[in-house]
Amino acid sequence: MQDNPMNPAEEAPSLLLSERIRIALADEITAGSLVPGATLDEQQIGDRFGASRTPVREAIRQLSAVGLVEMRPRRGAVVSGFTTQRIIDMFEMSAEIEAMCVRLAAYRMNPMERSRLAQLHEDRWRWSRRGTSTPMTA
């Protein structure tokens, strides 16, 4: 058993190097290890991952596309800051994506799955009317 959990980027050796770099940097940004305003030095990141600048630039470009990094002229890539409104917007977007996934899943259910879901829904409704979130045992 390992004392230190592996980095998700290290757990997926089949991923492209740029994807492993992106995952590692995204984890560091979201964990706060890379603070807002921190400059991402391509050479330093490349040395750290044993990569040329091409996969590093691709990883940074992907982070920029999702808003974790800002590209600034003559300054390079900088870790983005998070405002309260930005976090609210991200949660709202996640909720919309989840709702779309539920709609797609419901649309693709077969009749047996739909029947089972309806039964589960009915059971939960009855349990909630009793004031419990689990079935009552005999």
mmCIF file of C-alpha atoms in Angstrom:
data_model
loop_
_atom_site.group_PDB
_atom_site.id
_atom_site.type_symbol
_atom_site.label_atom_id
_atom_site.label_comp_id
_atom_site.label_asym_id
_atom_site.label_seq_id
_atom_site.Cartn_x
_atom_site.Cartn_y
_atom_site.Cartn_z
ATOM 1 C CA MET A 1 0.000 0.000 0.000
ATOM 2 C CA GLN A 2 1.270 3.441 -0.884
ATOM 3 C CA ASP A 3 1.430 6.240 1.699
ATOM 4 C CA ASN A 4 1.261 9.093 -0.806
ATOM 5 C CA PRO A 5 -1.609 8.979 -3.283
ATOM 6 C CA MET A 6 -0.565 9.282 -6.906
ATOM 7 C CA ASN A 7 -1.203 12.402 -8.888
ATOM 8 C CA PRO A 8 -4.124 11.808 -11.308
ATOM 9 C CA ALA A 9 -1.799 12.799 -14.149
ATOM 10 C CA GLU A 10 0.547 9.953 -13.178
ATOM 11 C CA GLU A 11 -2.305 7.424 -12.909
ATOM 12 C CA ALA A 12 -3.089 7.633 -16.623
ATOM 13 C CA PRO A 13 0.093 6.865 -18.551
ATOM 14 C CA SER A 14 -1.951 6.319 -21.727
ATOM 15 C CA LEU A 15 -2.799 10.032 -21.850
ATOM 16 C CA LEU A 16 -0.842 12.387 -24.049
ATOM 17 C CA LEU A 17 1.918 14.276 -22.248
ATOM 18 C CA SER A 18 0.064 17.562 -22.785
ATOM 19 C CA GLU A 19 -3.029 16.054 -21.115
ATOM 20 C CA ARG A 20 -1.009 14.828 -18.130
ATOM 21 C CA ILE A 21 0.542 18.293 -17.766
ATOM 22 C CA ARG A 22 -2.903 19.932 -18.048
ATOM 23 C CA ILE A 23 -4.371 17.655 -15.381
ATOM 24 C CA ALA A 24 -1.468 18.239 -12.998
ATOM 25 C CA LEU A 25 -1.576 22.027 -13.435
ATOM 26 C CA ALA A 26 -5.380 22.121 -13.121
ATOM 27 C CA ASP A 27 -5.132 20.147 -9.875
ATOM 28 C CA GLU A 28 -2.502 22.560 -8.538
ATOM 29 C CA ILE A 29 -4.625 25.576 -9.491
ATOM 30 C CA THR A 30 -7.813 24.214 -7.928
ATOM 31 C CA ALA A 31 -5.941 23.095 -4.794
ATOM 32 C CA GLY A 32 -4.417 26.559 -4.410
ATOM 33 C CA SER A 33 -0.805 25.453 -4.894
ATOM 34 C CA LEU A 34 -0.674 27.757 -7.908
ATOM 35 C CA VAL A 35 -2.218 31.008 -6.709
ATOM 36 C CA PRO A 36 -4.104 33.557 -8.829
ATOM 37 C CA GLY A 37 -1.668 35.835 -10.609
ATOM 38 C CA ALA A 38 1.161 33.271 -10.632
ATOM 39 C CA THR A 39 3.022 33.169 -13.936
ATOM 40 C CA LEU A 40 3.318 29.780 -15.613
ATOM 41 C CA ASP A 41 6.867 29.485 -16.925
ATOM 42 C CA GLU A 42 6.880 27.160 -19.945
ATOM 43 C CA GLN A 43 10.549 26.234 -19.568
ATOM 44 C CA GLN A 44 10.195 25.425 -15.864
ATOM 45 C CA ILE A 45 7.054 23.337 -16.451
ATOM 46 C CA GLY A 46 8.750 21.545 -19.345
ATOM 47 C CA ASP A 47 11.761 20.715 -17.178
ATOM 48 C CA ARG A 48 9.508 19.470 -14.403
ATOM 49 C CA PHE A 49 7.637 17.095 -16.714
ATOM 50 C CA GLY A 50 10.544 16.235 -18.993
ATOM 51 C CA ALA A 51 8.693 17.811 -21.905
ATOM 52 C CA SER A 52 9.439 20.193 -24.734
ATOM 53 C CA ARG A 53 7.571 23.477 -24.929
ATOM 54 C CA THR A 54 5.025 22.130 -27.416
ATOM 55 C CA PRO A 55 3.044 19.907 -24.982
ATOM 56 C CA VAL A 56 3.421 22.568 -22.273
ATOM 57 C CA ARG A 57 1.948 25.223 -24.571
ATOM 58 C CA GLU A 58 -0.904 22.872 -25.515
ATOM 59 C CA ALA A 59 -1.672 22.202 -21.842
ATOM 60 C CA ILE A 60 -1.649 25.924 -21.074
ATOM 61 C CA ARG A 61 -3.871 26.615 -24.095
ATOM 62 C CA GLN A 62 -6.394 24.047 -22.801
ATOM 63 C CA LEU A 63 -6.308 25.586 -19.316
ATOM 64 C CA SER A 64 -6.925 28.976 -20.884
ATOM 65 C CA ALA A 65 -9.912 27.593 -22.805
ATOM 66 C CA VAL A 66 -11.608 26.554 -19.551
ATOM 67 C CA GLY A 67 -10.723 29.782 -17.760
ATOM 68 C CA LEU A 68 -8.138 28.497 -15.283
ATOM 69 C CA VAL A 69 -5.375 30.473 -16.995
ATOM 70 C CA GLU A 70 -5.312 33.872 -18.695
ATOM 71 C CA MET A 71 -3.024 34.619 -21.622
ATOM 72 C CA ARG A 72 -1.492 38.074 -21.230
ATOM 73 C CA PRO A 73 0.571 39.866 -23.857
ATOM 74 C CA ARG A 74 4.298 40.016 -23.014
ATOM 75 C CA ARG A 75 3.605 38.304 -19.706
ATOM 76 C CA GLY A 76 2.591 34.833 -20.857
ATOM 77 C CA ALA A 77 0.179 32.580 -19.014
ATOM 78 C CA VAL A 78 -1.063 33.644 -15.589
ATOM 79 C CA VAL A 79 -3.291 31.710 -13.177
ATOM 80 C CA SER A 80 -6.791 33.221 -13.230
ATOM 81 C CA GLY A 81 -8.459 34.643 -10.175
ATOM 82 C CA PHE A 82 -11.881 33.518 -9.016
ATOM 83 C CA THR A 83 -14.575 36.020 -8.105
ATOM 84 C CA THR A 84 -17.786 35.123 -6.333
ATOM 85 C CA GLN A 85 -19.724 35.782 -9.535
ATOM 86 C CA ARG A 86 -17.418 33.550 -11.564
ATOM 87 C CA ILE A 87 -17.874 30.683 -9.097
ATOM 88 C CA ILE A 88 -21.660 31.164 -9.201
ATOM 89 C CA ASP A 89 -21.532 31.122 -13.008
ATOM 90 C CA MET A 90 -19.504 27.895 -12.952
ATOM 91 C CA PHE A 91 -22.001 26.185 -10.620
ATOM 92 C CA GLU A 92 -24.912 27.328 -12.783
ATOM 93 C CA MET A 93 -23.197 25.987 -15.882
ATOM 94 C CA SER A 94 -22.551 22.658 -14.129
ATOM 95 C CA ALA A 95 -26.212 22.446 -13.134
ATOM 96 C CA GLU A 96 -27.296 23.037 -16.741
ATOM 97 C CA ILE A 97 -24.891 20.370 -18.029
ATOM 98 C CA GLU A 98 -26.114 17.885 -15.409
ATOM 99 C CA ALA A 99 -29.739 18.585 -16.347
ATOM 100 C CA MET A 100 -28.929 17.994 -20.002
ATOM 101 C CA CYS A 101 -27.249 14.688 -19.101
ATOM 102 C CA VAL A 102 -30.345 13.603 -17.162
ATOM 103 C CA ARG A 103 -32.581 14.470 -20.126
ATOM 104 C CA LEU A 104 -30.365 12.470 -22.481
ATOM 105 C CA ALA A 105 -30.224 9.508 -20.094
ATOM 106 C CA ALA A 106 -34.011 9.545 -19.674
ATOM 107 C CA TYR A 107 -34.504 9.723 -23.428
ATOM 108 C CA ARG A 108 -32.228 6.719 -23.972
ATOM 109 C CA MET A 109 -33.770 4.480 -21.288
ATOM 110 C CA ASN A 110 -35.455 1.305 -22.357
ATOM 111 C CA PRO A 111 -38.959 0.499 -21.009
ATOM 112 C CA MET A 112 -37.610 -1.753 -18.244
ATOM 113 C CA GLU A 113 -35.226 0.942 -16.998
ATOM 114 C CA ARG A 114 -37.993 3.563 -17.165
ATOM 115 C CA SER A 115 -40.319 1.301 -15.152
ATOM 116 C CA ARG A 116 -37.634 0.727 -12.516
ATOM 117 C CA LEU A 117 -36.958 4.470 -12.257
ATOM 118 C CA ALA A 118 -40.683 5.166 -11.859
ATOM 119 C CA GLN A 119 -40.851 2.553 -9.079
ATOM 120 C CA LEU A 120 -37.867 4.087 -7.276
ATOM 121 C CA HIS A 121 -39.447 7.518 -7.574
ATOM 122 C CA GLU A 122 -42.735 6.240 -6.150
ATOM 123 C CA ASP A 123 -40.916 4.488 -3.276
ATOM 124 C CA ARG A 124 -38.998 7.654 -2.385
ATOM 125 C CA TRP A 125 -42.188 9.695 -2.463
ATOM 126 C CA ARG A 126 -43.865 7.255 -0.028
ATOM 127 C CA TRP A 127 -40.802 7.212 2.243
ATOM 128 C CA SER A 128 -40.669 11.004 2.293
ATOM 129 C CA ARG A 129 -44.348 11.146 3.253
ATOM 130 C CA ARG A 130 -43.443 8.985 6.267
ATOM 131 C CA GLY A 131 -40.662 11.403 7.186
ATOM 132 C CA THR A 132 -37.806 9.036 6.387
ATOM 133 C CA SER A 133 -35.326 8.876 3.532
ATOM 134 C CA THR A 134 -34.951 5.087 3.685
ATOM 135 C CA PRO A 135 -37.449 2.225 3.438
ATOM 136 C CA MET A 136 -38.979 1.096 6.683
ATOM 137 C CA THR A 137 -37.975 -2.380 7.750
ATOM 138 C CA ALA A 138 -40.429 -4.856 9.200
#
